[in-house]
Every structure is written in C-alpha cells, then in structure tokens.
mmCIF file of C-alpha atoms in Angstrom:
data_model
loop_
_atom_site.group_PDB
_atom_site.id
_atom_site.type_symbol
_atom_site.label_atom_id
_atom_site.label_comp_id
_atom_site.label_asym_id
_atom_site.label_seq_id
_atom_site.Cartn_x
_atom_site.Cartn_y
_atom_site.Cartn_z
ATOM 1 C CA UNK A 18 167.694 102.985 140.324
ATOM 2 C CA UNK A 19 167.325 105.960 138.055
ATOM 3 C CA UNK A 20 165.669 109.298 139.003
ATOM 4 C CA UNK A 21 165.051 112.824 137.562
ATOM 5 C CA UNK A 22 165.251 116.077 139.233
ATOM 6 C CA UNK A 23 163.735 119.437 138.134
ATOM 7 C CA UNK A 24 164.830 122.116 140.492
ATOM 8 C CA UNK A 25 162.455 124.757 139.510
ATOM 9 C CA UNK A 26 158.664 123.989 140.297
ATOM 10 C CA UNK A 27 156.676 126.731 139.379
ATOM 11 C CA UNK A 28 158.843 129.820 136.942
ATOM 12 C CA UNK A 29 157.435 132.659 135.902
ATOM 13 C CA UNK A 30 158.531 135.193 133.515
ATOM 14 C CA UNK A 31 157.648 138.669 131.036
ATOM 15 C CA UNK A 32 157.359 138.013 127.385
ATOM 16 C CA UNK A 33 160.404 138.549 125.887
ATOM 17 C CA UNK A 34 162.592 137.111 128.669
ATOM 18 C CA UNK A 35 165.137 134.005 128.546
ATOM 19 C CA UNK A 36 164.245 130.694 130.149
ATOM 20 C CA UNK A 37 166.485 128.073 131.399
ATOM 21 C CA UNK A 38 164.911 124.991 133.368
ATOM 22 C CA UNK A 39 166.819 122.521 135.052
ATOM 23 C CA UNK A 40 167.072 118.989 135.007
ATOM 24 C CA UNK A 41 169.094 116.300 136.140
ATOM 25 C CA UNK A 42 169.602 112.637 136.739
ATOM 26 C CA UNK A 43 171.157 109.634 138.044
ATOM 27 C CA UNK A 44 171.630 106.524 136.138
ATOM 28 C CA UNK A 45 174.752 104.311 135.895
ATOM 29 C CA UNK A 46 174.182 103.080 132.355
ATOM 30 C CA UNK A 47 172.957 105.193 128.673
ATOM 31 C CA UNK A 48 170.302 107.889 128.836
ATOM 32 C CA UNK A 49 168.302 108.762 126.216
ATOM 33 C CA UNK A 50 166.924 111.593 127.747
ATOM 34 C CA UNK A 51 163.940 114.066 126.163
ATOM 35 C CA UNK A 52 161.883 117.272 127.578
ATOM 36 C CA UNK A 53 158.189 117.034 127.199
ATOM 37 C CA UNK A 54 155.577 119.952 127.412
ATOM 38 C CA UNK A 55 152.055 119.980 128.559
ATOM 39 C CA UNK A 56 150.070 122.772 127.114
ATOM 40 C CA UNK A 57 146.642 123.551 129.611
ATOM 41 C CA UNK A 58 144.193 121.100 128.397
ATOM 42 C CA UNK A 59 146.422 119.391 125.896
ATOM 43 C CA UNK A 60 148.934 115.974 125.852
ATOM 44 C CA UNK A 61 152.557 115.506 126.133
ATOM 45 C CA UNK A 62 154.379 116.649 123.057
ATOM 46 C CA UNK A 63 157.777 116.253 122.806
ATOM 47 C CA UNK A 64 159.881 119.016 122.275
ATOM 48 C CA UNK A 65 163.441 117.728 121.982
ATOM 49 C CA UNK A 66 165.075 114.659 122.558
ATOM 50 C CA UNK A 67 169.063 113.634 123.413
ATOM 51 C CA UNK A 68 170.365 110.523 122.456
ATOM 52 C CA UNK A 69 174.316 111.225 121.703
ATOM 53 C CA UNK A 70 176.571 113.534 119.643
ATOM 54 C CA UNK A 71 176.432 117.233 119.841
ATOM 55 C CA UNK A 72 175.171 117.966 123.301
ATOM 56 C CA UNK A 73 173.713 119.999 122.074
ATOM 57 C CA UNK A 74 170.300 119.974 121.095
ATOM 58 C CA UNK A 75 167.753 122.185 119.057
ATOM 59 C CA UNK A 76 164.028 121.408 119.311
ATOM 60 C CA UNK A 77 160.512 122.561 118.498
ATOM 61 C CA UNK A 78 159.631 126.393 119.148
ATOM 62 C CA UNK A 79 162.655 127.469 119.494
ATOM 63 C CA UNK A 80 163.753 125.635 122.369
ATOM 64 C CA UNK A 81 167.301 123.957 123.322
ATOM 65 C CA UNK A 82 169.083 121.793 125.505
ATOM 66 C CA UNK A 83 172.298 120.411 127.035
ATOM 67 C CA UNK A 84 173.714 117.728 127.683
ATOM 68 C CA UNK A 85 176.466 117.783 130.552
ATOM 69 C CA UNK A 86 177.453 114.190 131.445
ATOM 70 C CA UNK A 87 179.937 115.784 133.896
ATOM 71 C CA UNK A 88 177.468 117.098 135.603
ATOM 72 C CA UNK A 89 174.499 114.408 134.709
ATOM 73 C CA UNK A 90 172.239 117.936 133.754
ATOM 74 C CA UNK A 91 170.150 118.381 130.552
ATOM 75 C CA UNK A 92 168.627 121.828 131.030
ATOM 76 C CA UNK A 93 166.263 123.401 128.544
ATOM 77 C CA UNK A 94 166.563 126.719 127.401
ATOM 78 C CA UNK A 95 165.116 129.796 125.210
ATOM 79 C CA UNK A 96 166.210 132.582 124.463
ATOM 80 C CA UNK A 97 163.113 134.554 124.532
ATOM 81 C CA UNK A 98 159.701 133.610 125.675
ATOM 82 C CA UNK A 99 155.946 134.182 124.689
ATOM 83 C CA UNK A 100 152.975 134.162 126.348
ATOM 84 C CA UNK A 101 152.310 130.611 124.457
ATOM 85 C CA UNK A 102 154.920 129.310 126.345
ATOM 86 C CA UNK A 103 153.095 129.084 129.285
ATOM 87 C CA UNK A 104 152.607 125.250 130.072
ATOM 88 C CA UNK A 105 153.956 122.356 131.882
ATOM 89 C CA UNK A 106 157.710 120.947 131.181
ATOM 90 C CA UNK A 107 159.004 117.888 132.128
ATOM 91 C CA UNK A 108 161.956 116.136 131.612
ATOM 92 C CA UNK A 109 162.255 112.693 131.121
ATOM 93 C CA UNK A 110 165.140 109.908 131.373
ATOM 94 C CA UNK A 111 164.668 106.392 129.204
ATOM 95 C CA UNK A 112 166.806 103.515 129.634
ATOM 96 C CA UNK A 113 167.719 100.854 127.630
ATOM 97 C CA UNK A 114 165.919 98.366 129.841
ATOM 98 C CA UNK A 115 162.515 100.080 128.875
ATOM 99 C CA UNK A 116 162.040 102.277 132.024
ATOM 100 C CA UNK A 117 161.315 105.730 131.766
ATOM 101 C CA UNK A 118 161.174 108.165 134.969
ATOM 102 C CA UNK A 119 160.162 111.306 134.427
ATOM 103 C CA UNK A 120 160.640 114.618 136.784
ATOM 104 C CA UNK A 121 158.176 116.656 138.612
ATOM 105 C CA UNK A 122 157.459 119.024 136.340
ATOM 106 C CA UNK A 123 158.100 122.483 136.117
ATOM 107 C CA UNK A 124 154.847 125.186 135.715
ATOM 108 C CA UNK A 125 156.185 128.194 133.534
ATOM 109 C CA UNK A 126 153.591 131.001 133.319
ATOM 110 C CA UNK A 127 154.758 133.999 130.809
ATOM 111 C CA UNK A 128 152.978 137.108 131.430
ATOM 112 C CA UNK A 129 152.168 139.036 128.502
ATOM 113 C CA UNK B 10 152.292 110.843 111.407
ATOM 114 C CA UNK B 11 152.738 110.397 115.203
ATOM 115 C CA UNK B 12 149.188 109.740 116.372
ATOM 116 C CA UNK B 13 148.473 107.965 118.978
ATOM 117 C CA UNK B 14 144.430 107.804 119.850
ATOM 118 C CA UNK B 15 142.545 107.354 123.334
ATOM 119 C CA UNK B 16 138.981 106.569 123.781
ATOM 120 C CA UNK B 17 137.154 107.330 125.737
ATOM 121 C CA UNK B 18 138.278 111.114 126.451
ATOM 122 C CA UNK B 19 136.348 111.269 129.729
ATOM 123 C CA UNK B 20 135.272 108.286 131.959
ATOM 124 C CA UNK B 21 133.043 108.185 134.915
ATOM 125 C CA UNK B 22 132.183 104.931 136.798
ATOM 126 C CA UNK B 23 131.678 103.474 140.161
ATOM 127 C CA UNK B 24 133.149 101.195 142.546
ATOM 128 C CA UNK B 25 131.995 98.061 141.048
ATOM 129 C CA UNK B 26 131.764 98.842 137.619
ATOM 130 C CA UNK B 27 133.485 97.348 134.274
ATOM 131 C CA UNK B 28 135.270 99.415 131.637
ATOM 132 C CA UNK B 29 137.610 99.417 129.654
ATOM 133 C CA UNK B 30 140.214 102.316 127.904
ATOM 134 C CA UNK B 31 141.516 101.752 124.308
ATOM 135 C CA UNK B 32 144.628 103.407 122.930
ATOM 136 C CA UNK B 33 145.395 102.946 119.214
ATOM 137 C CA UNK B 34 148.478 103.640 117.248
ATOM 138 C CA UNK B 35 149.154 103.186 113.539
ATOM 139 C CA UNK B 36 152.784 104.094 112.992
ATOM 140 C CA UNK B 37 154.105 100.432 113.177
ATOM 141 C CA UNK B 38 155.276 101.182 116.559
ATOM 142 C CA UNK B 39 155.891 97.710 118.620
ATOM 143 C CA UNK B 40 156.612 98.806 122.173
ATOM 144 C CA UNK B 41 153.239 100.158 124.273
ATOM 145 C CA UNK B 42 152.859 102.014 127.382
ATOM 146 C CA UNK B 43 149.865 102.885 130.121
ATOM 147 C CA UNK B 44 150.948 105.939 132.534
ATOM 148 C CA UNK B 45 148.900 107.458 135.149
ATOM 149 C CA UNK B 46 148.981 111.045 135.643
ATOM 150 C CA UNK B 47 147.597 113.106 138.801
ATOM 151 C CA UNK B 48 147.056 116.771 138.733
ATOM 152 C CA UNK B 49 149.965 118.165 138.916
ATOM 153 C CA UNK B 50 152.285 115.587 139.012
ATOM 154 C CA UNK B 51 154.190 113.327 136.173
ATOM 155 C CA UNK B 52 153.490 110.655 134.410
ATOM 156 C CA UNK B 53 154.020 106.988 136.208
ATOM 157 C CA UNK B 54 154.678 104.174 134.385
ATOM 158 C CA UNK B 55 152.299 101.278 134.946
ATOM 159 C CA UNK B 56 152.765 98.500 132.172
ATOM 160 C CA UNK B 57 154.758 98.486 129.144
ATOM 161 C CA UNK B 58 154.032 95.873 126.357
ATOM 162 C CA UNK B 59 156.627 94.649 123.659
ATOM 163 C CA UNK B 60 155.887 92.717 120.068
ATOM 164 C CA UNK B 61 152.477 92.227 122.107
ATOM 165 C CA UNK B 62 153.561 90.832 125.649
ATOM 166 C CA UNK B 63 153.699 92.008 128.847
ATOM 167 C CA UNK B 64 157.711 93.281 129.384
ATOM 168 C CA UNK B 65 157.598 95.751 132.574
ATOM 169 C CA UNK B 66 154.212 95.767 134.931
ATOM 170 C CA UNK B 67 155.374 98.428 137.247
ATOM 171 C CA UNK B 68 153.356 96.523 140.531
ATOM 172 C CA UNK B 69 149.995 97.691 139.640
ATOM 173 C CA UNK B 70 147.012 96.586 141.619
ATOM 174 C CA UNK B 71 145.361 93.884 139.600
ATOM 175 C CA UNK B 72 142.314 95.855 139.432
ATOM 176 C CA UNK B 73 143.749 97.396 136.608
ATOM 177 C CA UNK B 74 144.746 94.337 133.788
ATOM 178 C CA UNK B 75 145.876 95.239 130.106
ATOM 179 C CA UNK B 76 145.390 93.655 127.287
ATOM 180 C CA UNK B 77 147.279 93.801 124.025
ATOM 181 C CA UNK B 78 145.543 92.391 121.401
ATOM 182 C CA UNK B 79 147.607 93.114 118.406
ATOM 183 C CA UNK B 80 150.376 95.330 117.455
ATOM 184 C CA UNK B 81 148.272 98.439 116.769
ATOM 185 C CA UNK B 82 145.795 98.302 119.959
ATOM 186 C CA UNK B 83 146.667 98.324 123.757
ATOM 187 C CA UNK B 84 143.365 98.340 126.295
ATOM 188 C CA UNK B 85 143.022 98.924 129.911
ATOM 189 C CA UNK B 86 140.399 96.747 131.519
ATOM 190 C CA UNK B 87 139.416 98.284 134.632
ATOM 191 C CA UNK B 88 137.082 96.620 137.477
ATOM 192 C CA UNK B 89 136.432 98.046 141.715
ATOM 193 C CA UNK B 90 138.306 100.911 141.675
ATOM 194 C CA UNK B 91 138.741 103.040 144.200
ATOM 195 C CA UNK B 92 138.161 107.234 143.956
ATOM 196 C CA UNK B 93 142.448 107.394 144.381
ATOM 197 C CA UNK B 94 142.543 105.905 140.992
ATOM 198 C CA UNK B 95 141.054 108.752 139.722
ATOM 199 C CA UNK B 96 143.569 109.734 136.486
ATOM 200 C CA UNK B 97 144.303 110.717 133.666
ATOM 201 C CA UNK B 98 145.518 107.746 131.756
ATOM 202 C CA UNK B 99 147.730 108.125 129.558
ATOM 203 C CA UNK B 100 148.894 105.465 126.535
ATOM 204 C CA UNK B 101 152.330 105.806 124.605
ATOM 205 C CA UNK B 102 154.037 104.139 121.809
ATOM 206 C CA UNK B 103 158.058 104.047 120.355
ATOM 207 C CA UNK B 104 159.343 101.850 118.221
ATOM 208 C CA UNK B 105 160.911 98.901 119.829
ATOM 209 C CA UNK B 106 161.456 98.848 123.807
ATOM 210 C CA UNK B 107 164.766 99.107 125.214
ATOM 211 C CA UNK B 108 166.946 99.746 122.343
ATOM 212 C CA UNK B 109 168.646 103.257 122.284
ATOM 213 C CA UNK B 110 167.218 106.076 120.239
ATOM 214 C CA UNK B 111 163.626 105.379 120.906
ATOM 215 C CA UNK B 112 161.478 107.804 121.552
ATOM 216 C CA UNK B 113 157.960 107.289 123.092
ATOM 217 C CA UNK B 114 154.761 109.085 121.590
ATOM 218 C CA UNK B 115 151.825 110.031 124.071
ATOM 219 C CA UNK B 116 148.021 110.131 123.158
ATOM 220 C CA UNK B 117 145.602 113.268 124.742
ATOM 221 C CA UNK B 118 144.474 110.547 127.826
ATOM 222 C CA UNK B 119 141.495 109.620 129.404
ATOM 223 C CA UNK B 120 140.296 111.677 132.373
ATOM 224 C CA UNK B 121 138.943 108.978 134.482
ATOM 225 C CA UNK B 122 136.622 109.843 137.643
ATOM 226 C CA UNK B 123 136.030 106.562 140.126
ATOM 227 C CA UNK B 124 132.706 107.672 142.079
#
C-alpha cells in the first residue's frame, strides 16, 4: 500500500517570510513524486515534479523541493512568500503501477 | 500546450436523473483519469483508462460508469446518485500509465450538486 503524509494542515505566514511544507511517504517500489497547488477557485497545477537525479528540485514561482529517500520526505520550500501564494498544496506520490495517492493538503494563507 | 478541458463547469441534477461529464485532451496523451474531490480534501482516484481501456477502477459504485471513446475523450456517465456524491470531478491525462516519468495533467472540474 502506498500513502502520503502532509504534516502541516493549515500554515500561515507574513509576506516576505520562508515556507517549508512537509511531505512524506511510504512505498516499497519507485516514486515519482510531484507537489500540486490549488489556487481559490482554480485547478491543480503542477508546480514541480521528482522523478530521479538531483534531489533536488526547482519548480514554478520560485518554489523547491527535496528529495530524502533516507527519510522517504519531499518537502517544498520558498524562500520568500507573497500574498499570491496563498492556496492549497498537495503532494502527490505516482507509482509505476498507475496509482497515484495524494496527501491531505496543506492551506497556506500569506498575509499581506 | 497542457490543456485538458471539462464540460460542463457546473452540474445540478436529481436522484434519478441522466448525465453525463466530458473531459477532452489534445496533447496525444494515452493514459486518462476521473478523481473526485470534496471540499477540502484531495483528490481520489476513481478510474484510470489506458490506450482506451479500463486499467484501474478504484471500486466505484456502478452508478458512476466511464466511457472512453477514443484517445482524446474520456466521459463520465452518471445515473441515481445520491447528495454524498456531490463533487468536484476532476479528469487528468499523462502520457502513458505506469511507466516512470509521467506526469498527470488536471482539467478546472465539474462542480457537481446531486439534489
């Protein structure tokens, strides 16, 4: 069985301020595994996606991520956030076998 | 391009009603998904299609019954819901299913209300 944890369900930050989210999984076999966003209103975008190599990963908007398979984590992070930032972020796991389990979600509101 | 269309963008029907969603994709894309969303919550995986069969039906009721008609089009047929099946539905596409760097593309979703 596979899963995906997001530890933080609702974050909320000042402009300006760094963001890390965190995420992680369980799955015995390869991960491709991606963070989505949800503006208000709007569909899933992606905003980055890990398949292998660096583990580290550079995405839309300024946003990163990475990968620790030591400690089965893909957190997202930037360095400093706006106001339209504030949406809903999920991260995702996809197998090979064609499942794909996403987490909770995580509700960041920036404050302006 | 990474499109993926839905129609209808908002749905209301009743308990014994017929309809239908429609998701359309034009990127060549050969694997299809339908996901349903609650407030607040993440996307669940209900049915994937690959090269135009069925490949994963996550044990959906069968009130709900896709239909893949050819590689670019992927409907929902829908018939006696029930008000918990009130969704957004939500229809993605990747390249191929199941093979490793693939990386699934959502449409905006129809907001479906079951009265």
């Amino acid at each position: 069985a596979q899963s995906v944890s997001q530890h933080n369900h609702h974050v909320i930050l000042s402009e300006a301020a760094s963001l890390e989210l965190g995420c992680n999984y369980s799955y015995g076999g390869t991960v491709n595994l991606f963070w989505y966003v949800q503006y208000p209103g709007q569909h899933l975008q992606l905003l980055l996606k890990y398949f292998s190599g660096d583990p580290l990963v550079k995405g839309i908007k300024g946003f990163e991520a990475e990968f620790i398979k030591s400690k089965f984590s893909f957190n997202l992070r930037k360095p400093s956030v706006q106001w339209s930032d504030t949406a809903e972020y999920f991260c995702a796991l996809f197998t090979n076998a064609g499942k794909s389990t996403f987490g909770d979600g995580t509700t960041l509101t920036v404050k302006p | 391009d990474t499109e993926v269309t839905q129609t209808p963008k908002h749905l209301v029907m009743g308990m014994t009603n017929k309809k239908s969603l429609k998701c359309e994709q034009h990127m060549g894309h050969r694997a299809m998904y339908w996901y349903k969303q609650k407030a607040k919550k993440p996307p669940e995986l209900m049915f994937v299609y690959s090269y135009e069969k069925l490949s994963i039906n996550e044990s959906v009721p069968s009130r709900f019954s896709p239909e893949c008609p050819n590689s670019s089009l992927l409907n929902l047929h829908l018939h006696a819901l029930q008000p918990e099946d009130s969704a957004l539905y939500l229809c993605a596409s990747s390249q191929v299913r199941g093979v490793t760097e693939d990386t699934q593309y959502f449409g905006p979703g129809t907001r479906l209300t079951v009265l």
